[in-house]
Tab-separated table of C-alpha atoms and ligand atoms in Angstrom:
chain	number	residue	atom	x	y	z
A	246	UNK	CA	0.055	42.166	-38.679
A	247	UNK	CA	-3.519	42.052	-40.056
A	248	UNK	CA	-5.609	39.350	-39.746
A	249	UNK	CA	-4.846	36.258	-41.859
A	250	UNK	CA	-7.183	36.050	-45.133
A	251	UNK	CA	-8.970	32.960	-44.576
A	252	UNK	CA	-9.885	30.472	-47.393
A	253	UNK	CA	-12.586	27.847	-47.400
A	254	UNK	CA	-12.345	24.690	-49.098
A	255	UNK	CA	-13.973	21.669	-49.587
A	256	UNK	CA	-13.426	18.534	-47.794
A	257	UNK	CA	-13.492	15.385	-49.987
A	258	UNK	CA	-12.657	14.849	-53.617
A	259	UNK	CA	-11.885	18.670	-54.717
A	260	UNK	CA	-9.533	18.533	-51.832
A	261	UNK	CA	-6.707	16.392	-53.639
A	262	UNK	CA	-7.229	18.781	-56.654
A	263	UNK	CA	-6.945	21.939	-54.677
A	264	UNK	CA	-4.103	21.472	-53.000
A	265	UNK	CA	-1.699	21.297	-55.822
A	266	UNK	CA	-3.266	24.084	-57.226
A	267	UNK	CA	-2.875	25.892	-54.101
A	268	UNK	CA	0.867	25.330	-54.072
A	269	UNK	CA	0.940	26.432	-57.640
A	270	UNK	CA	-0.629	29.903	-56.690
A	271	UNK	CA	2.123	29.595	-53.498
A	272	UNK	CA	0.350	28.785	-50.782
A	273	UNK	CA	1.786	25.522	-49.328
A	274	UNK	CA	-0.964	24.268	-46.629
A	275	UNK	CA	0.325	22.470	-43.829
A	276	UNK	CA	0.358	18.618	-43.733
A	277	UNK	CA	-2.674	18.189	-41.956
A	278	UNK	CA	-4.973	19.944	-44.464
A	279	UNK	CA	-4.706	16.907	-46.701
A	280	UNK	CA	-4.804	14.289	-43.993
A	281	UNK	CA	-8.704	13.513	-43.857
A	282	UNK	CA	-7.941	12.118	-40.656
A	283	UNK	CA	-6.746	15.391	-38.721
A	284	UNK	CA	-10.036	16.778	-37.184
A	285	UNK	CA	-8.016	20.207	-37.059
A	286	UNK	CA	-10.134	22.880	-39.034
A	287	UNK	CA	-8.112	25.814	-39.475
A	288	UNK	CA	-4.757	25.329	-41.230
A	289	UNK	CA	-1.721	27.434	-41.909
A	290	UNK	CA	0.266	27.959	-44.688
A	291	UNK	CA	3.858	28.925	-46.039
A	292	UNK	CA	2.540	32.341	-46.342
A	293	UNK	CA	1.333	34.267	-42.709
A	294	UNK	CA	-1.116	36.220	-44.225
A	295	UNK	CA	-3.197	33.282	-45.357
A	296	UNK	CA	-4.718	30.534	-43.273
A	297	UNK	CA	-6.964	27.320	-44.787
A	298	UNK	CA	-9.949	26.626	-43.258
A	299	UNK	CA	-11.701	22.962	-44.282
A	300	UNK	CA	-15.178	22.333	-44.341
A	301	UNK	CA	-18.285	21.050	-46.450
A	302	UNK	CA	-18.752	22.384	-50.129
A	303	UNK	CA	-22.271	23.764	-49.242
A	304	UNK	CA	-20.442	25.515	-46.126
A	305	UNK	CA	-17.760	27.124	-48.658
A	306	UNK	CA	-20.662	29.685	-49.862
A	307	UNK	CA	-22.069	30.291	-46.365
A	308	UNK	CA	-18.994	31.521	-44.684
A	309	UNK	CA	-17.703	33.131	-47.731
A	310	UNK	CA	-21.006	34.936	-48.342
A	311	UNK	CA	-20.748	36.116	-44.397
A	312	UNK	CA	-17.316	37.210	-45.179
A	313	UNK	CA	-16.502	35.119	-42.081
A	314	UNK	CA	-13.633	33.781	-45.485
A	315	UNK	CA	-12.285	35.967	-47.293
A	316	UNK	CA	-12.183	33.337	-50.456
A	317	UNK	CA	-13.318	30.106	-51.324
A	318	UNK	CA	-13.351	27.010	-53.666
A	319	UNK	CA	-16.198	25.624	-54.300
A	320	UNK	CA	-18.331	23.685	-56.680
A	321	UNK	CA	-20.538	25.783	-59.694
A	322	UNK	CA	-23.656	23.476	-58.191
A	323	UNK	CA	-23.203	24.746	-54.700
A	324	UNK	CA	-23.466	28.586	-56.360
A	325	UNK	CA	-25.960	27.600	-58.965
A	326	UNK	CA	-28.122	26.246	-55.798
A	327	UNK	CA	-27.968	29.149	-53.683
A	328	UNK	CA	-27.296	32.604	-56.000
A	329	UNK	CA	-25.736	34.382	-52.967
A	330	UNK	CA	-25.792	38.246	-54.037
A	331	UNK	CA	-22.480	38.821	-51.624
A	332	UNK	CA	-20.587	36.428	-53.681
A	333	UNK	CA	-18.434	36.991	-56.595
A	334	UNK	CA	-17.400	33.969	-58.600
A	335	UNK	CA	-14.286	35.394	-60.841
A	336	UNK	CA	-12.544	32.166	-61.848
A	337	UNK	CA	-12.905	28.855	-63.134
A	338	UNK	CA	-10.677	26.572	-61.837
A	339	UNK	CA	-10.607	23.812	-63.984
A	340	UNK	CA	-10.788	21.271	-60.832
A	341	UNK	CA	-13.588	19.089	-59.710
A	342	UNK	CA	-15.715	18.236	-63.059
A	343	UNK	CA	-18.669	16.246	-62.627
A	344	UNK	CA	-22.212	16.682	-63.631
A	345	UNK	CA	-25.231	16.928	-62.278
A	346	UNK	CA	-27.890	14.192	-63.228
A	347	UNK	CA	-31.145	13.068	-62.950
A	348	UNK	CA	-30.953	9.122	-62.282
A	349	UNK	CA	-33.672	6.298	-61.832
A	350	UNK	CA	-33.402	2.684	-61.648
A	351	UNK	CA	-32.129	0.868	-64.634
A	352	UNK	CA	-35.716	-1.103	-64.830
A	353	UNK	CA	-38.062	2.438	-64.920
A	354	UNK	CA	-35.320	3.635	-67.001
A	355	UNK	CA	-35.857	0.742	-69.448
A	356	UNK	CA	-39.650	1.946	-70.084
A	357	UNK	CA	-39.292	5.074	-69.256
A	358	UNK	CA	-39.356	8.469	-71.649
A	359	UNK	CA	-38.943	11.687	-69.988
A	360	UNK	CA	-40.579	13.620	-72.699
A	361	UNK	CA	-43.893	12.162	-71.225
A	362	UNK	CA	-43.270	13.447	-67.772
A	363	UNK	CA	-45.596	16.219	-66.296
A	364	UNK	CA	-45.081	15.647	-62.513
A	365	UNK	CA	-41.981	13.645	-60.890
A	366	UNK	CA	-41.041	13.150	-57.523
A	367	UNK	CA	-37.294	13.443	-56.773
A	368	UNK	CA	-35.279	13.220	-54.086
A	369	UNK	CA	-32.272	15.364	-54.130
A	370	UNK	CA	-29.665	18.431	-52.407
A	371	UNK	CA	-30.370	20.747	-55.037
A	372	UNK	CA	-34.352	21.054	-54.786
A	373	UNK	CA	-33.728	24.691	-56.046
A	374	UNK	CA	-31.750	23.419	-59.244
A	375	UNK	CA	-33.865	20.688	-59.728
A	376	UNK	CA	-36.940	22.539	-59.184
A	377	UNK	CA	-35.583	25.456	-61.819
A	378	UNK	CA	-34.360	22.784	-64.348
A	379	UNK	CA	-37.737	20.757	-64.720
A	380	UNK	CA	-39.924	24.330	-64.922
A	381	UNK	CA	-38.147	25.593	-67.847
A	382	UNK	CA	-39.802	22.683	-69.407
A	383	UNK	CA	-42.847	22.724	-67.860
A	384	UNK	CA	-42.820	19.812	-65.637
A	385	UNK	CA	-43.528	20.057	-62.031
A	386	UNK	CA	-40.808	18.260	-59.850
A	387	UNK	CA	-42.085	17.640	-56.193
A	388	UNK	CA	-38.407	17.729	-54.130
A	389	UNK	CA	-37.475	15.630	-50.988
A	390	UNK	CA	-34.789	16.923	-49.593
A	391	UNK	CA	-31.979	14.911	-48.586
A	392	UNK	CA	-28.418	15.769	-47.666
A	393	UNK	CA	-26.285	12.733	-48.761
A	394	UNK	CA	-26.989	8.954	-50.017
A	395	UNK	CA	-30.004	10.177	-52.179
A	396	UNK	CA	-29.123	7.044	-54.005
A	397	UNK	CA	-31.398	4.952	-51.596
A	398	UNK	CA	-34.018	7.370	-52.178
A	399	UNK	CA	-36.040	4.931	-54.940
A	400	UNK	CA	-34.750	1.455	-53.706
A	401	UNK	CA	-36.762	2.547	-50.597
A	402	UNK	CA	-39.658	3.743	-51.977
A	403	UNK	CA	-38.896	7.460	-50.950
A	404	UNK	CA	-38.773	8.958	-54.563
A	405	UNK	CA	-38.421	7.384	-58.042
A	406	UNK	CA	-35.575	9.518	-59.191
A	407	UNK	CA	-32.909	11.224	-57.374
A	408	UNK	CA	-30.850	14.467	-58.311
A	409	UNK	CA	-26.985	13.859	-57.703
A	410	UNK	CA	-23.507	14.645	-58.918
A	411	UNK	CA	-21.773	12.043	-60.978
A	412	UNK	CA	-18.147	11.974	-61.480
A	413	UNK	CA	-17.160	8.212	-62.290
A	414	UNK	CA	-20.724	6.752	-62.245
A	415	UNK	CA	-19.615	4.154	-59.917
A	416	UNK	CA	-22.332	5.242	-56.947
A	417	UNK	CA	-25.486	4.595	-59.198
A	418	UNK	CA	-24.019	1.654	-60.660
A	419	UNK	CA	-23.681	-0.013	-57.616
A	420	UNK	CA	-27.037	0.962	-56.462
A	421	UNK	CA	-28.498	-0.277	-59.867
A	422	UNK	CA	-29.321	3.410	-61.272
A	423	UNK	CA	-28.871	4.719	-64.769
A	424	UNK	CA	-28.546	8.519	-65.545
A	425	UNK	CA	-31.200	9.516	-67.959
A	426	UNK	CA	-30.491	13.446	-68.013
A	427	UNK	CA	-27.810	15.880	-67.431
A	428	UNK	CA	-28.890	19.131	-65.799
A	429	UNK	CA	-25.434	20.766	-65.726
A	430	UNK	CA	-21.868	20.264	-66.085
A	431	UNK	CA	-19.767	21.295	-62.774
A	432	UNK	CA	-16.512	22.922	-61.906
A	433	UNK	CA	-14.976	24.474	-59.314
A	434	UNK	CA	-14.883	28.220	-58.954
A	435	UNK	CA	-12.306	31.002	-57.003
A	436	UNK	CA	-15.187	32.592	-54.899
A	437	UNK	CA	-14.767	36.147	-52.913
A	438	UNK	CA	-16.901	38.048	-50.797
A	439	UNK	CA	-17.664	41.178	-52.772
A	440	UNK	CA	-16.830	42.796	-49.631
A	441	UNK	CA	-13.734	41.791	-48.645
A	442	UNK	CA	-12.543	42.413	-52.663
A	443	UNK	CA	-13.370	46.470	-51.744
A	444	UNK	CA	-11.801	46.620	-48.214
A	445	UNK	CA	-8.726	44.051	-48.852
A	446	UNK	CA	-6.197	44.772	-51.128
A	447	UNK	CA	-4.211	41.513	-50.456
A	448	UNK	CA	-7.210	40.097	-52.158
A	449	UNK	CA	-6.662	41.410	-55.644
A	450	UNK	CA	-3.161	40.107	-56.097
A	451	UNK	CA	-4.362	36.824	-54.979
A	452	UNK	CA	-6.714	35.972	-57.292
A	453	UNK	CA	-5.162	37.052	-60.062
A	454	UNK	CA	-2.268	34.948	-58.603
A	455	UNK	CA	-5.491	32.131	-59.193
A	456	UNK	CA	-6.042	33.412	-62.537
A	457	UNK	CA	-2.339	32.696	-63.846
A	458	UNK	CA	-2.251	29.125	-62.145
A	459	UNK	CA	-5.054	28.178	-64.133
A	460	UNK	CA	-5.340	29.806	-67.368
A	461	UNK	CA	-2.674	28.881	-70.041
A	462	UNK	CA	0.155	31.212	-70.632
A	463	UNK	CA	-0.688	33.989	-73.216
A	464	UNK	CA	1.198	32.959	-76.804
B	1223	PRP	C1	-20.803	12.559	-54.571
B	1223	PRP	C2	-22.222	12.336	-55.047
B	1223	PRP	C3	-22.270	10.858	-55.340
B	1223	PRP	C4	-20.840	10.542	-55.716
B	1223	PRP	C5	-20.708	10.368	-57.212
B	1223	PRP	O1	-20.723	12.330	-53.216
B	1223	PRP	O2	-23.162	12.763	-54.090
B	1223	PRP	O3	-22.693	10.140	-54.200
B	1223	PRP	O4	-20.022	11.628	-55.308
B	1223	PRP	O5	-19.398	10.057	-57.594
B	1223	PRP	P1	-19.075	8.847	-58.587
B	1223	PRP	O6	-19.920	9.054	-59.807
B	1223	PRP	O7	-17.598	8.971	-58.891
B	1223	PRP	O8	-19.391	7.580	-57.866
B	1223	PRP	P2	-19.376	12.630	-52.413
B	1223	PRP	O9	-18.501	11.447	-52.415
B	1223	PRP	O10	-18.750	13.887	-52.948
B	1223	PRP	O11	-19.863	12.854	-50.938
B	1223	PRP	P3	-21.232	13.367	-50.335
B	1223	PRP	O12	-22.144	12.172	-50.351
B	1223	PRP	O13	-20.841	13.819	-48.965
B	1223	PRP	O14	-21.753	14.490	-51.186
């Protein structure tokens, strides 16, 4: 047999979401792949030809864009971020919504306007986003690049305003910040490499198996 098309997906929140849209398209992962606590990586399935693989959103792209996956699911922030040319982002899946803000404590936010600012100072993952966002407008945003808990960022003196997803709104609340702008609205996409879409034809079946779990039956 062929080797098994691998899949990346996220660990984390868009895992709950993905799985029962993974059994939907037929693949039924293992029990491990949604215990958080198994530090297996690689997962199999109820089909042989397709094996999970779990690992960090921003990870998704990079093995998926190496074709070292086949497919993955992964955020539209994680794509909009990078703009990997090998990678082909076919379907929206409907999972994972959130947005991605721009946030400062509730007391600048009180006298702050945004329309006045030429220069800011944020600390964020997405310095290309952020960076792209803020041009458009002409302001200059100076990024500081930080990989997780960006929330800190201003209590600490490291930046004023952070860059972040926000899904309930519970993480700035309880670290006193207020969102004062939304860059973009996220979901999760089907990614391929464009490669492996040429040279497997297991792949086509499969993501239009993807399509039909996700788009509402034709009238
Ligand atoms: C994300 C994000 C925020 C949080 C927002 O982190 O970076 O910290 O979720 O969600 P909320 O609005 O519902 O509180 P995540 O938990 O995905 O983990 P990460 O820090 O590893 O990115």
């Amino acid at each position: 047999m062929a080797d098994p098309i691998i899949i990346a997906v996220p660990k984390g929140r868009i895992l709950e979401e993905a799985v029962p849209l993974l059994q939907r398209v037929g693949i039924d992962p293992e029990d491990a792949f949604a215990d958080e606590d198994s530090r297996a990586l690689r997962f199999r399935t109820s089909r042989d030809d397709i094996d999970l693989i779990r690992v960090r959103a921003f990870d998704v792209a990079t093995f998926v864009a190496h074709g070292a996956a086949s497919l993955g699911i992964v955020g539209s922030d994680v794509l909009e971020e990078f703009a990997y040319s090998e990678i082909y982002a076919p379907v929206d899946l409907g999972i994972g919504h959130c947005r991605l803000s721009v946030a400062e404590p509730a007391a600048l936010a009180a006298r702050d306007d945004p329309r006045g600012w030429s220069h800011i100072r944020i600390a964020t993952k997405y310095p290309n986003t952020t960076r792209r966002h803020f041009e458009a407008r002409g302001v200059g945003a100076e990024c500081i690049k930080l990989n997780g808990a960006m929330e800190l960022a201003p209590v600490l003196g490291l930046a004023p305003r952070i860059v972040d997803l926000v899904s309930s709104g519970r993480t700035l609340k309880e670290n006193g910040l207020v969102e004062v702008e939304t860059i973009a609205e996220v979901t999760s996409r089907l990614i391929l490499n464009r490669a492996a879409f040429k040279t497997r034809a297991e792949v086509v079946p499969l993501v239009d198996a993807f399509r039909r779990a996700v788009e509402p039956a034709a009238a």
